[in-house]
Amino acid sequence: MKTTKYSTQQAELPASLLAATRHIAAGEPGKAEALLRPYVHENPADVNGIRMLGEVGMSLGALRDADRLLARAVELAPEYHAARFAWANALYKRHRYEDALQQLDTLLGVEPDNASWLTLKAANLVEINEHAAAIPLFEKILCLHPDHRQAHLSYGHALRAVGRVDDCIHAYEKCISLDSGAGEAYWSLANLKTYRFCDEQIAHIESLLQNKQCPFRDYYHLLFSLGKAREDRKDYRAAMAAYVKGNQVRSRNVPWDAKVFHQECQRLSKFFSRNLFAERAGQGCAAADPIFVVGLPRAGSTLVEQILASHSQVEGTAELADMMAMARKIAGKKRRQDESRYPEALVDMSADELRQMGQAYLNSTRVQRVTDAPFFIDKMPNNFTHIGLIHLILPNARIIDARRHPMDCCFSGFKQLFASGQGFTYGQQRIGHYYRDYVELMNHWDEVLPGRVLRVQYEEMVADTENQVRRMLDYCGLPFEKACLNFHDNTRTVRTASSEQVRQPINTGGLGRWQPFDEWLGPLKETLGPVLKDYSL
């Protein structure tokens, strides 16, 4: 076994590692992995090879392997800062934020002004809802590096979350004034929903789009920004052209297979039966802490969350990935092509295992909680597919389905550029099929778990706010509090695209937003088909 050592000088690296670095630089992580894996097997104490293999694993999505490898590199060479930073990044990507912060604090104890380390620490704090603690870190980074574009952008996001809108706008505009990366900053302004672009900004966006050297990431951000700018000016034809193009471009690197999702939903419906739930009655973790708000993005879930989080006994958190991570763990897939064991593997789980899973969810989400309120909200909309799992492991949790008119909901999703995931939104037919599967699966949950899920219709919330608020609170077993009607006064952090909208009194502005675009929404209407019959067009 070779002696443990590390080097940052390429000239000192063995030939296999040098070749791997060339593949990494060329964007060929698979070829790099093919060289690194046998090298590390033969040289198990070479921390350069271990670190490189771990970082390649991260790029390929093998986060668990990356975590293990990078932890080993740090164990072998505690002073190897590049390995520790890579490990912290892997922990961040695995949503192990407290563990990542521990590693970053170790690094910052050595070099407190390292901008990369400060940035990753701030990102971890943001993920656990500690925006107030992250903001000074961004300010420190910008003091050290005034033209740090990503820091201005992330600083703006954190300011937005805590409601410092004027400051966040200034941060985004500063980001635009720098030489590159204006697309995401423009979209961040558009995504405030309340911001209006001036003539000069629109002209700048259009000039950037006409530049053949415009980076791909900037390009689609600019298209969605232009769509919002044109829609605000009621130039609906130009807005739709920008939205359509933006979706076409974005869909290239966010794949979605509607047939596969449909099959997954049918598989869930087949497995989760009345008999299964009857057999498992009384099992799971008895805690009633979580309130799950599910549905589609842009369906009013942030409004529901803001109302409930204005109650003294309820804490709002974020769109938590913990339940989806648990489903993936049950699925047991080590490679993408492996057959999933979810949900059928639940059959073999004992009552004690189900209880432990419910407790594991509470433990993993605890990092998101910053108050001692007895209840908290998990607003991950995609959890509608996991209602069966939620019921088995947390039978006393509340589940609210936030629903909105299919045309308004789908069109709002179509014109929204999401930070990650939600590939079903990038196409009228994609989102139409998804909405149909959502309705069909929710109907199944209503059939096999009658009364388990409370449906809150956005249009009814707008028309009859107080009665709908009382209805939600009754379902959650909470006494009425007037603060829930004054939800717009709540100063809690809000991270979603609706952050500024829920800081305003409820209004009808979100109703019928699709109608000016009606002539171009034929594919969506046709795909939605039967789910439109319950709504007046």
XYZ file of C-alpha atoms in Angstrom, residues 289-291 304-317 369 371-378 473 476 478-479 481 484 490 492:
34
model
C -46.370 17.012 14.100
C -46.334 17.212 10.269
C -48.875 18.953 8.081
C -52.087 27.574 2.346
C -48.710 27.335 4.057
C -48.594 31.051 4.867
C -52.071 30.962 6.386
C -51.312 27.951 8.564
C -47.835 29.207 9.496
C -49.467 32.369 10.837
C -51.003 30.235 13.591
C -49.131 30.271 16.897
C -48.911 26.462 16.985
C -47.624 25.914 13.444
C -44.185 26.467 11.930
C -43.671 26.842 8.201
C -40.505 25.225 6.879
C -37.374 23.676 12.538
C -39.221 27.297 16.749
C -40.811 25.095 19.389
C -44.246 25.105 17.700
C -45.865 21.653 18.051
C -46.753 21.389 14.348
C -44.769 22.056 11.173
C -45.544 22.185 7.460
C -43.861 20.148 4.738
C -57.862 24.880 11.056
C -55.805 20.346 11.684
C -56.370 23.985 15.724
C -58.381 26.814 17.286
C -56.671 32.675 15.299
C -54.386 33.389 9.961
C -46.337 37.330 8.745
C -41.470 34.449 8.251
